[in-house]
Protein backbone atom coordinates (compact mmCIF):
# COMPACT_ATOMS: atom_id res chain seq x y z
CA UNK A 1 0.00 0.00 0.00
CA UNK A 2 1.33 3.48 -0.81
CA UNK A 3 1.90 5.88 2.05
CA UNK A 4 -0.94 8.26 2.84
CA UNK A 5 -0.89 11.62 4.61
CA UNK A 6 -4.05 13.50 5.58
CA UNK A 7 -3.53 17.15 6.51
CA UNK A 8 -6.12 19.14 8.49
CA UNK A 9 -5.46 22.86 8.41
CA UNK A 10 -5.86 26.34 7.01
CA UNK A 11 -5.72 27.54 3.42
CA UNK A 12 -4.86 31.22 2.95
CA UNK A 13 -3.92 33.75 0.33
CA UNK A 14 -1.02 35.92 1.52
CA UNK A 15 -0.97 39.56 0.37
CA UNK A 16 2.47 41.06 1.05
CA UNK A 17 4.00 44.52 0.75
CA UNK A 18 7.76 44.17 1.10
CA UNK A 19 10.34 46.88 1.75
CA UNK A 20 8.11 49.53 3.29
CA UNK A 21 8.29 51.49 6.54
CA UNK A 22 5.61 50.49 9.05
CA UNK A 23 2.94 53.24 9.17
CA UNK A 24 1.89 54.94 12.37
CA UNK A 25 -1.83 54.80 13.30
CA UNK A 26 -3.75 56.94 10.79
CA UNK A 27 -0.75 57.28 8.46
CA UNK A 28 -0.54 56.15 4.83
CA UNK A 29 2.88 54.99 3.61
CA UNK A 30 3.60 54.67 -0.11
CA UNK A 31 6.34 52.35 -1.35
CA UNK A 32 7.53 48.77 -1.36
CA UNK A 33 6.76 45.88 -3.69
CA UNK A 34 3.49 43.96 -3.71
CA UNK A 35 3.52 40.14 -3.77
CA UNK A 36 0.79 37.51 -3.58
CA UNK A 37 1.52 34.00 -2.31
CA UNK A 38 -0.32 30.78 -1.55
CA UNK A 39 -0.32 30.12 2.19
CA UNK A 40 -1.93 28.70 5.28
CA UNK A 41 -0.32 25.99 7.37
CA UNK A 42 -2.62 23.30 6.06
CA UNK A 43 -1.95 24.11 2.42
CA UNK A 44 1.79 24.48 2.95
CA UNK A 45 2.09 21.23 4.92
CA UNK A 46 0.09 19.33 2.31
CA UNK A 47 2.35 20.58 -0.47
CA UNK A 48 5.43 19.73 1.61
CA UNK A 49 4.19 16.17 2.15
CA UNK A 50 3.29 15.78 -1.53
CA UNK A 51 6.70 16.96 -2.70
CA UNK A 52 8.46 14.76 -0.15
CA UNK A 53 6.77 11.76 -1.78
CA UNK A 54 7.77 12.48 -5.39
CA UNK A 55 10.63 13.74 -7.51
CA UNK A 56 10.86 17.26 -8.86
CA UNK A 57 9.39 17.39 -12.38
CA UNK A 58 11.70 18.39 -15.22
CA UNK A 59 11.42 21.97 -16.42
CA UNK A 60 9.86 22.07 -19.91
CA UNK A 61 12.03 23.42 -22.72
CA UNK A 62 11.34 24.22 -26.35
CA UNK A 63 9.40 21.54 -28.22
CA UNK A 64 9.33 19.37 -25.11
CA UNK A 65 7.17 21.91 -23.26
CA UNK A 66 3.82 20.34 -24.13
CA UNK A 67 5.01 16.82 -23.29
CA UNK A 68 6.51 17.97 -20.00
CA UNK A 69 3.31 19.79 -19.12
CA UNK A 70 1.38 16.57 -19.73
CA UNK A 71 3.75 14.60 -17.52
CA UNK A 72 3.40 17.15 -14.71
CA UNK A 73 -0.38 17.15 -15.02
CA UNK A 74 -0.32 13.34 -14.91
CA UNK A 75 1.81 13.49 -11.78
CA UNK A 76 -0.67 15.82 -10.10
CA UNK A 77 -3.44 13.33 -10.84
CA UNK A 78 -1.47 10.39 -9.48
CA UNK A 79 -0.80 8.86 -12.90
CA UNK A 80 2.99 8.80 -12.65
CA UNK A 81 5.25 7.06 -10.17
CA UNK A 82 5.00 8.43 -6.65
CA UNK A 83 5.43 6.94 -3.20
CA UNK A 84 2.17 8.05 -1.61
CA UNK A 85 -0.90 10.25 -1.57
CA UNK A 86 -1.74 13.45 0.30
CA UNK A 87 -5.28 14.56 1.15
CA UNK A 88 -6.06 18.04 2.48
CA UNK A 89 -9.07 18.67 4.74
CA UNK A 90 -9.95 22.35 4.99
CA UNK A 91 -12.25 25.08 3.73
CA UNK A 92 -12.17 27.99 1.30
CA UNK A 93 -14.72 30.59 0.27
CA UNK A 94 -16.60 30.58 -3.02
CA UNK A 95 -14.43 33.37 -4.40
CA UNK A 96 -11.49 33.92 -6.79
CA UNK A 97 -8.87 33.46 -4.05
CA UNK A 98 -10.40 30.13 -3.08
CA UNK A 99 -10.45 28.87 -6.65
CA UNK A 100 -6.82 29.90 -7.18
CA UNK A 101 -5.74 28.18 -3.96
CA UNK A 102 -7.44 24.93 -5.00
CA UNK A 103 -5.86 25.05 -8.47
CA UNK A 104 -2.40 25.55 -6.97
CA UNK A 105 -2.84 22.68 -4.51
CA UNK A 106 -4.08 20.31 -7.19
CA UNK A 107 -1.17 21.25 -9.46
CA UNK A 108 1.15 20.19 -6.62
CA UNK A 109 -0.42 16.73 -6.43
CA UNK A 110 -2.65 17.34 -3.40
CA UNK A 111 -6.06 15.64 -3.27
CA UNK A 112 -8.50 18.53 -2.70
CA UNK A 113 -11.71 16.47 -2.68
CA UNK A 114 -12.12 17.11 1.07
CA UNK A 115 -11.71 20.88 0.90
CA UNK A 116 -15.14 22.37 1.54
CA UNK A 117 -16.25 25.43 -0.45
CA UNK A 118 -18.38 27.57 1.85
CA UNK A 119 -20.51 30.24 0.10
CA UNK A 120 -20.97 33.61 1.75
CA UNK A 121 -17.58 33.63 3.45
CA UNK A 122 -14.18 34.75 2.15
CA UNK A 123 -11.15 32.54 1.73
CA UNK A 124 -8.65 33.06 4.56
CA UNK A 125 -6.40 36.04 3.87
CA UNK A 126 -3.20 37.30 5.49
CA UNK A 127 -2.06 40.91 5.11
CA UNK A 128 1.70 41.17 5.62
CA UNK A 129 3.98 44.21 5.82
CA UNK A 130 7.73 43.54 5.69
CA UNK A 131 10.00 46.49 6.46
CA UNK A 132 13.49 47.23 5.17
CA UNK A 133 15.15 45.19 7.93
CA UNK A 134 12.97 42.13 7.33
CA UNK A 135 10.68 42.51 10.35
CA UNK A 136 7.01 41.93 9.65
CA UNK A 137 3.53 42.88 10.79
CA UNK A 138 0.79 40.36 9.99
CA UNK A 139 -2.98 40.46 10.29
CA UNK A 140 -5.01 37.38 9.36
CA UNK A 141 -8.70 37.18 8.54
CA UNK A 142 -9.40 33.44 8.94
CA UNK A 143 -12.50 33.54 6.77
CA UNK A 144 -13.55 30.06 5.68
CA UNK A 145 -10.90 28.43 7.88
CA UNK A 146 -12.96 29.42 10.93
CA UNK A 147 -16.00 27.60 9.51
CA UNK A 148 -14.38 24.15 9.27
CA UNK A 149 -16.59 21.80 11.28
CA UNK A 150 -15.58 18.82 13.42
CA UNK A 151 -18.18 16.72 11.60
CA UNK A 152 -16.57 17.55 8.24
CA UNK A 153 -13.16 16.52 9.54
CA UNK A 154 -14.43 13.27 11.06
CA UNK A 155 -16.27 12.27 7.88
CA UNK A 156 -13.30 13.12 5.66
CA UNK A 157 -10.87 11.10 7.76
CA UNK A 158 -13.20 8.12 7.82
CA UNK A 159 -13.17 8.14 4.01
CA UNK A 160 -9.39 8.32 3.68
CA UNK A 161 -7.65 6.67 6.64
CA UNK A 162 -6.06 3.33 5.78
CA UNK A 163 -2.91 1.33 6.55
CA UNK A 164 0.11 3.54 7.33
CA UNK A 165 -1.95 6.75 7.28
CA UNK A 166 -0.48 9.72 9.13
CA UNK A 167 -2.80 12.60 10.07
CA UNK A 168 -1.24 16.02 10.74
CA UNK A 169 -3.10 19.05 12.09
CA UNK A 170 -2.24 22.59 13.17
CA UNK A 171 -4.15 25.27 15.06
CA UNK A 172 -5.20 27.79 12.40
CA UNK A 173 -8.61 26.06 12.26
CA UNK A 174 -11.16 25.67 15.11
CA UNK A 175 -9.90 23.56 17.99
CA UNK A 176 -12.89 21.22 17.84
CA UNK A 177 -11.92 20.35 14.26
CA UNK A 178 -8.39 19.51 15.45
CA UNK A 179 -9.76 17.43 18.33
CA UNK A 180 -11.95 15.56 15.84
CA UNK A 181 -8.86 14.87 13.74
CA UNK A 182 -7.00 13.44 16.72
CA UNK A 183 -9.89 11.32 18.00
CA UNK A 184 -10.71 9.92 14.56
CA UNK A 185 -7.08 9.16 13.77
CA UNK A 186 -6.64 7.24 17.01
CA UNK A 187 -9.97 5.42 16.69
CA UNK A 188 -9.06 4.23 13.19
CA UNK A 189 -5.48 3.21 13.96
CA UNK A 190 -3.72 6.12 12.25
CA UNK A 191 -0.85 8.09 13.74
CA UNK A 192 -1.54 11.71 14.69
CA UNK A 193 0.99 14.55 14.37
CA UNK A 194 -0.03 17.71 16.23
CA UNK A 195 1.74 20.91 15.21
CA UNK A 196 0.75 23.30 18.04
CA UNK A 197 1.06 26.42 15.92
CA UNK A 198 0.38 29.26 15.95
CA UNK A 199 1.40 29.74 19.55
CA UNK A 200 -1.26 30.07 22.25
CA UNK A 201 -3.13 28.24 24.98
CA UNK A 202 -3.56 24.53 24.20
CA UNK A 203 -5.90 22.13 25.96
CA UNK A 204 -3.96 19.29 27.67
CA UNK A 205 -6.51 16.82 26.31
CA UNK A 206 -5.56 17.75 22.76
CA UNK A 207 -1.88 17.08 23.44
CA UNK A 208 -2.77 13.65 24.85
CA UNK A 209 -4.28 12.69 21.48
CA UNK A 210 -0.95 13.16 19.70
CA UNK A 211 1.53 10.44 18.85
CA UNK A 212 3.98 13.11 17.66
CA UNK A 213 4.11 16.71 18.90
CA UNK A 214 6.06 19.29 16.85
CA UNK A 215 6.36 22.67 18.60
CA UNK A 216 9.09 25.17 17.92
CA UNK A 217 11.26 26.55 20.70
CA UNK A 218 8.66 29.22 21.57
CA UNK A 219 5.55 27.05 21.31
CA UNK A 220 6.90 24.42 23.69
CA UNK A 221 7.03 27.17 26.32
CA UNK A 222 3.24 27.49 26.00
CA UNK A 223 2.91 23.76 26.59
CA UNK A 224 5.19 23.71 29.65
CA UNK A 225 5.28 27.33 30.90
CA UNK A 226 7.19 26.46 34.05
CA UNK A 227 10.10 25.41 31.81
CA UNK A 228 10.07 28.48 29.56
CA UNK A 229 13.30 28.87 27.53
CA UNK A 230 14.35 25.32 28.50
CA UNK A 231 13.17 23.28 25.49
CA UNK A 232 15.12 20.12 26.31
CA UNK A 233 13.66 19.85 29.80
CA UNK A 234 10.20 20.81 28.54
CA UNK A 235 10.26 18.09 25.88
CA UNK A 236 11.43 15.50 28.41
CA UNK A 237 8.68 16.59 30.82
CA UNK A 238 6.00 16.04 28.16
CA UNK A 239 7.36 12.60 27.31
CA UNK A 240 7.50 11.66 30.99
CA UNK A 241 3.73 12.23 31.24
CA UNK A 242 2.93 10.14 28.13
CA UNK A 243 5.41 7.39 27.32
CA UNK A 244 3.85 6.85 23.88
CA UNK A 245 4.52 10.45 22.84
CA UNK A 246 7.46 11.61 20.72
CA UNK A 247 8.24 15.33 20.94
CA UNK A 248 10.10 16.97 18.07
CA UNK A 249 11.15 20.55 18.79
CA UNK A 250 12.25 22.67 15.84
CA UNK A 251 15.09 24.99 16.83
CA UNK A 252 15.70 27.06 13.68
CA UNK A 253 19.40 27.56 13.06
CA UNK A 254 20.15 25.04 15.83
CA UNK A 255 18.40 22.13 14.10
CA UNK A 256 15.90 20.04 16.00
CA UNK A 257 15.45 18.00 19.15
CA UNK A 258 13.84 14.55 19.37
CA UNK A 259 12.63 13.37 22.77
CA UNK A 260 11.13 9.91 23.32
CA UNK A 261 10.76 7.73 26.39
CA UNK A 262 14.28 7.34 27.81
CA UNK A 263 16.05 9.15 24.96
CA UNK A 264 16.76 12.71 23.88
CA UNK A 265 18.62 13.30 20.62
CA UNK A 266 19.91 16.48 18.98
CA UNK A 267 19.45 16.66 15.21
CA UNK A 268 22.14 18.88 13.69
CA UNK A 269 21.10 21.78 11.44
CA UNK A 270 22.02 22.17 7.80
CA UNK A 271 24.61 24.84 7.08
CA UNK A 272 22.66 27.15 4.76
CA UNK A 273 22.29 30.80 3.85
CA UNK A 274 18.86 31.97 4.97
CA UNK A 275 16.89 33.87 2.32
CA UNK A 276 13.36 33.55 3.72
CA UNK A 277 12.40 31.58 6.83
CA UNK A 278 8.65 31.84 6.15
CA UNK A 279 7.12 28.39 5.93
CA UNK A 280 10.16 26.47 7.16
CA UNK A 281 8.12 24.89 9.94
CA UNK A 282 5.44 23.83 7.47
CA UNK A 283 8.07 22.24 5.22
CA UNK A 284 9.38 20.39 8.29
CA UNK A 285 5.97 19.08 9.35
CA UNK A 286 4.89 17.99 5.88
CA UNK A 287 8.14 16.14 5.24
CA UNK A 288 7.98 14.53 8.70
CA UNK A 289 4.46 13.24 8.06
CA UNK A 290 5.49 11.87 4.66
CA UNK A 291 8.50 10.04 6.11
CA UNK A 292 6.42 8.58 8.95
CA UNK A 293 3.79 7.42 6.45
CA UNK A 294 6.56 5.60 4.58
CA UNK A 295 7.40 3.83 7.86
CA UNK A 296 10.89 5.27 7.99
CA UNK A 297 12.60 5.02 11.41
CA UNK A 298 11.74 7.99 13.61
CA UNK A 299 15.23 9.51 13.72
CA UNK A 300 15.51 9.23 9.93
CA UNK A 301 12.07 10.85 9.55
CA UNK A 302 13.10 13.76 11.76
CA UNK A 303 16.39 14.14 9.87
CA UNK A 304 14.54 14.30 6.53
CA UNK A 305 12.16 16.87 8.00
CA UNK A 306 15.14 18.93 9.22
CA UNK A 307 16.59 18.80 5.71
CA UNK A 308 13.30 19.89 4.14
CA UNK A 309 13.02 22.82 6.53
CA UNK A 310 16.66 23.75 5.98
CA UNK A 311 16.35 23.74 2.19
CA UNK A 312 13.12 25.74 2.34
CA UNK A 313 14.80 28.77 3.92
CA UNK A 314 17.30 29.07 1.04
CA UNK A 315 14.55 30.22 -1.37
CA UNK A 316 12.03 33.07 -1.24
CA UNK A 317 8.37 32.32 -0.51
CA UNK A 318 6.70 30.06 2.03
CA UNK A 319 5.51 27.49 -0.49
CA UNK A 320 7.85 28.21 -3.38
CA UNK A 321 10.84 27.12 -1.31
CA UNK A 322 9.50 23.69 -0.29
CA UNK A 323 11.86 20.95 -1.60
CA UNK A 324 11.09 17.73 -3.46
CA UNK A 325 12.02 14.16 -2.51
CA UNK A 326 15.10 13.96 -4.74
CA UNK A 327 16.39 17.26 -3.34
CA UNK A 328 16.03 15.91 0.19
CA UNK A 329 17.72 12.64 -0.84
CA UNK A 330 20.65 14.47 -2.44
CA UNK A 331 21.43 16.63 0.61
CA UNK A 332 24.21 15.12 2.76
CA UNK A 333 23.86 14.82 6.51
CA UNK A 334 25.69 17.60 8.39
CA UNK A 335 28.86 16.53 10.15
Coordinates of C-alpha atoms in Angstrom, one line a residue, residues 115-279:
X115 CA -11.7 20.9 0.9
X116 CA -15.1 22.4 1.5
X117 CA -16.2 25.4 -0.5
X118 CA -18.4 27.6 1.8
X119 CA -20.5 30.2 0.1
X120 CA -21.0 33.6 1.8
X121 CA -17.6 33.6 3.5
X122 CA -14.2 34.8 2.1
X123 CA -11.1 32.5 1.7
X124 CA -8.6 33.1 4.6
X125 CA -6.4 36.0 3.9
X126 CA -3.2 37.3 5.5
X127 CA -2.1 40.9 5.1
X128 CA 1.7 41.2 5.6
X129 CA 4.0 44.2 5.8
X130 CA 7.7 43.5 5.7
X131 CA 10.0 46.5 6.5
X132 CA 13.5 47.2 5.2
X133 CA 15.1 45.2 7.9
X134 CA 13.0 42.1 7.3
X135 CA 10.7 42.5 10.4
X136 CA 7.0 41.9 9.6
X137 CA 3.5 42.9 10.8
X138 CA 0.8 40.4 10.0
X139 CA -3.0 40.5 10.3
X140 CA -5.0 37.4 9.4
X141 CA -8.7 37.2 8.5
X142 CA -9.4 33.4 8.9
X143 CA -12.5 33.5 6.8
X144 CA -13.5 30.1 5.7
X145 CA -10.9 28.4 7.9
X146 CA -13.0 29.4 10.9
X147 CA -16.0 27.6 9.5
X148 CA -14.4 24.1 9.3
X149 CA -16.6 21.8 11.3
X150 CA -15.6 18.8 13.4
X151 CA -18.2 16.7 11.6
X152 CA -16.6 17.6 8.2
X153 CA -13.2 16.5 9.5
X154 CA -14.4 13.3 11.1
X155 CA -16.3 12.3 7.9
X156 CA -13.3 13.1 5.7
X157 CA -10.9 11.1 7.8
X158 CA -13.2 8.1 7.8
X159 CA -13.2 8.1 4.0
X160 CA -9.4 8.3 3.7
X161 CA -7.7 6.7 6.6
X162 CA -6.1 3.3 5.8
X163 CA -2.9 1.3 6.5
X164 CA 0.1 3.5 7.3
X165 CA -1.9 6.8 7.3
X166 CA -0.5 9.7 9.1
X167 CA -2.8 12.6 10.1
X168 CA -1.2 16.0 10.7
X169 CA -3.1 19.0 12.1
X170 CA -2.2 22.6 13.2
X171 CA -4.1 25.3 15.1
X172 CA -5.2 27.8 12.4
X173 CA -8.6 26.1 12.3
X174 CA -11.2 25.7 15.1
X175 CA -9.9 23.6 18.0
X176 CA -12.9 21.2 17.8
X177 CA -11.9 20.4 14.3
X178 CA -8.4 19.5 15.5
X179 CA -9.8 17.4 18.3
X180 CA -11.9 15.6 15.8
X181 CA -8.9 14.9 13.7
X182 CA -7.0 13.4 16.7
X183 CA -9.9 11.3 18.0
X184 CA -10.7 9.9 14.6
X185 CA -7.1 9.2 13.8
X186 CA -6.6 7.2 17.0
X187 CA -10.0 5.4 16.7
X188 CA -9.1 4.2 13.2
X189 CA -5.5 3.2 14.0
X190 CA -3.7 6.1 12.2
X191 CA -0.9 8.1 13.7
X192 CA -1.5 11.7 14.7
X193 CA 1.0 14.6 14.4
X194 CA 0.0 17.7 16.2
X195 CA 1.7 20.9 15.2
X196 CA 0.8 23.3 18.0
X197 CA 1.1 26.4 15.9
X198 CA 0.4 29.3 16.0
X199 CA 1.4 29.7 19.6
X200 CA -1.3 30.1 22.3
X201 CA -3.1 28.2 25.0
X202 CA -3.6 24.5 24.2
X203 CA -5.9 22.1 26.0
X204 CA -4.0 19.3 27.7
X205 CA -6.5 16.8 26.3
X206 CA -5.6 17.7 22.8
X207 CA -1.9 17.1 23.4
X208 CA -2.8 13.7 24.8
X209 CA -4.3 12.7 21.5
X210 CA -1.0 13.2 19.7
X211 CA 1.5 10.4 18.9
X212 CA 4.0 13.1 17.7
X213 CA 4.1 16.7 18.9
X214 CA 6.1 19.3 16.8
X215 CA 6.4 22.7 18.6
X216 CA 9.1 25.2 17.9
X217 CA 11.3 26.5 20.7
X218 CA 8.7 29.2 21.6
X219 CA 5.6 27.0 21.3
X220 CA 6.9 24.4 23.7
X221 CA 7.0 27.2 26.3
X222 CA 3.2 27.5 26.0
X223 CA 2.9 23.8 26.6
X224 CA 5.2 23.7 29.7
X225 CA 5.3 27.3 30.9
X226 CA 7.2 26.5 34.0
X227 CA 10.1 25.4 31.8
X228 CA 10.1 28.5 29.6
X229 CA 13.3 28.9 27.5
X230 CA 14.4 25.3 28.5
X231 CA 13.2 23.3 25.5
X232 CA 15.1 20.1 26.3
X233 CA 13.7 19.8 29.8
X234 CA 10.2 20.8 28.5
X235 CA 10.3 18.1 25.9
X236 CA 11.4 15.5 28.4
X237 CA 8.7 16.6 30.8
X238 CA 6.0 16.0 28.2
X239 CA 7.4 12.6 27.3
X240 CA 7.5 11.7 31.0
X241 CA 3.7 12.2 31.2
X242 CA 2.9 10.1 28.1
X243 CA 5.4 7.4 27.3
X244 CA 3.9 6.8 23.9
X245 CA 4.5 10.5 22.8
X246 CA 7.5 11.6 20.7
X247 CA 8.2 15.3 20.9
X248 CA 10.1 17.0 18.1
X249 CA 11.1 20.6 18.8
X250 CA 12.3 22.7 15.8
X251 CA 15.1 25.0 16.8
X252 CA 15.7 27.1 13.7
X253 CA 19.4 27.6 13.1
X254 CA 20.1 25.0 15.8
X255 CA 18.4 22.1 14.1
X256 CA 15.9 20.0 16.0
X257 CA 15.4 18.0 19.2
X258 CA 13.8 14.6 19.4
X259 CA 12.6 13.4 22.8
X260 CA 11.1 9.9 23.3
X261 CA 10.8 7.7 26.4
X262 CA 14.3 7.3 27.8
X263 CA 16.0 9.1 25.0
X264 CA 16.8 12.7 23.9
X265 CA 18.6 13.3 20.6
X266 CA 19.9 16.5 19.0
X267 CA 19.5 16.7 15.2
X268 CA 22.1 18.9 13.7
X269 CA 21.1 21.8 11.4
X270 CA 22.0 22.2 7.8
X271 CA 24.6 24.8 7.1
X272 CA 22.7 27.2 4.8
X273 CA 22.3 30.8 3.8
X274 CA 18.9 32.0 5.0
X275 CA 16.9 33.9 2.3
X276 CA 13.4 33.5 3.7
X277 CA 12.4 31.6 6.8
X278 CA 8.7 31.8 6.2
X279 CA 7.1 28.4 5.9

